[in-house]
């Protein structure tokens, strides 16, 4: 992981759910990604998944692989 990325707690991540603040963040395998500009995450929801949380365990139910996160820049680390 990039050691220069800022660290965020789960509580800080939870606030970036597209509801409480305009930012739409999700965590995956210890990294936090900003999905605010993704049309697939409108209002902080992507199918049955909600932003502001760690989605690592939910990927097994997704129709795509972890490579989908390669399209987005990691903006932080989940602590």
CSV table of C-alpha atoms in Angstrom, one decimal:
chain,number,residue,atom,x,y,z
A,1,UNK,CA,0.0,0.0,0.0
A,2,UNK,CA,1.1,3.5,-0.6
A,3,UNK,CA,2.4,4.9,2.7
A,4,UNK,CA,1.7,8.5,1.6
A,5,UNK,CA,-2.1,8.0,1.6
A,6,UNK,CA,-4.0,9.5,4.5
A,7,UNK,CA,-5.6,7.2,7.1
A,8,UNK,CA,-9.3,7.2,7.7
A,9,UNK,CA,-11.3,5.4,10.4
A,10,UNK,CA,-14.5,3.5,9.7
A,11,UNK,CA,-16.5,6.3,11.3
A,12,UNK,CA,-14.9,8.8,8.8
A,13,UNK,CA,-15.6,6.5,5.9
A,14,UNK,CA,-19.2,6.1,7.0
A,15,UNK,CA,-19.8,9.9,6.7
A,16,UNK,CA,-18.9,9.7,3.0
A,17,UNK,CA,-22.0,7.8,2.0
A,18,UNK,CA,-23.4,10.2,-0.5
A,19,UNK,CA,-26.2,11.1,1.9
A,20,UNK,CA,-24.6,13.0,4.8
A,21,UNK,CA,-21.9,14.6,2.6
A,22,UNK,CA,-21.5,14.8,-1.2
A,23,UNK,CA,-18.5,12.5,-1.1
A,24,UNK,CA,-19.1,8.9,-2.1
A,25,UNK,CA,-16.3,6.7,-0.7
A,26,UNK,CA,-16.0,2.9,-0.4
A,27,UNK,CA,-13.3,0.8,1.1
A,28,UNK,CA,-11.9,-2.4,-0.5
A,29,UNK,CA,-9.0,-4.5,0.9
A,30,UNK,CA,-7.7,-1.7,3.1
A,31,UNK,CA,-7.9,1.1,0.6
A,32,UNK,CA,-10.5,3.8,0.3
A,33,UNK,CA,-11.8,4.8,-3.2
A,34,UNK,CA,-13.7,8.0,-4.2
A,35,UNK,CA,-16.7,7.0,-6.3
A,36,UNK,CA,-18.2,10.5,-6.3
A,37,UNK,CA,-17.9,10.8,-10.0
A,38,UNK,CA,-19.1,7.4,-10.9
A,39,UNK,CA,-22.6,7.3,-12.5
A,40,UNK,CA,-22.9,3.8,-11.0
A,41,UNK,CA,-22.8,5.2,-7.5
A,42,UNK,CA,-25.6,7.8,-7.7
A,43,UNK,CA,-26.7,8.9,-4.3
A,44,UNK,CA,-24.3,6.6,-2.6
A,45,UNK,CA,-25.9,3.4,-3.7
A,46,UNK,CA,-24.7,0.8,-6.3
A,47,UNK,CA,-27.3,-1.9,-6.7
A,48,UNK,CA,-27.8,-3.3,-3.2
A,49,UNK,CA,-24.5,-1.9,-1.9
A,50,UNK,CA,-24.2,1.4,0.0
A,51,UNK,CA,-21.2,3.7,0.1
A,52,UNK,CA,-19.5,4.7,3.3
A,53,UNK,CA,-18.5,1.1,4.2
A,54,UNK,CA,-15.9,-1.6,3.5
A,55,UNK,CA,-17.1,-3.7,0.6
A,56,UNK,CA,-14.3,-6.3,0.7
A,57,UNK,CA,-16.6,-9.1,1.9
A,58,UNK,CA,-19.3,-8.2,-0.6
A,59,UNK,CA,-17.3,-8.6,-3.8
A,60,UNK,CA,-18.1,-12.3,-3.9
A,61,UNK,CA,-21.7,-11.4,-4.7
A,62,UNK,CA,-20.7,-8.9,-7.5
A,63,UNK,CA,-20.9,-9.7,-11.2
A,64,UNK,CA,-17.4,-8.2,-11.6
A,65,UNK,CA,-13.9,-8.9,-10.2
A,66,UNK,CA,-11.7,-6.8,-7.9
A,67,UNK,CA,-10.1,-5.3,-11.1
A,68,UNK,CA,-13.0,-2.9,-11.2
A,69,UNK,CA,-11.2,-0.9,-8.5
A,70,UNK,CA,-8.3,-0.3,-11.0
A,71,UNK,CA,-10.5,2.3,-12.6
A,72,UNK,CA,-10.5,4.4,-9.5
A,73,UNK,CA,-7.8,6.1,-7.6
A,74,UNK,CA,-7.2,5.1,-4.0
A,75,UNK,CA,-7.5,8.3,-1.8
A,76,UNK,CA,-6.8,6.8,1.6
A,77,UNK,CA,-6.3,3.8,3.8
A,78,UNK,CA,-8.8,2.3,6.2
A,79,UNK,CA,-7.5,2.1,9.7
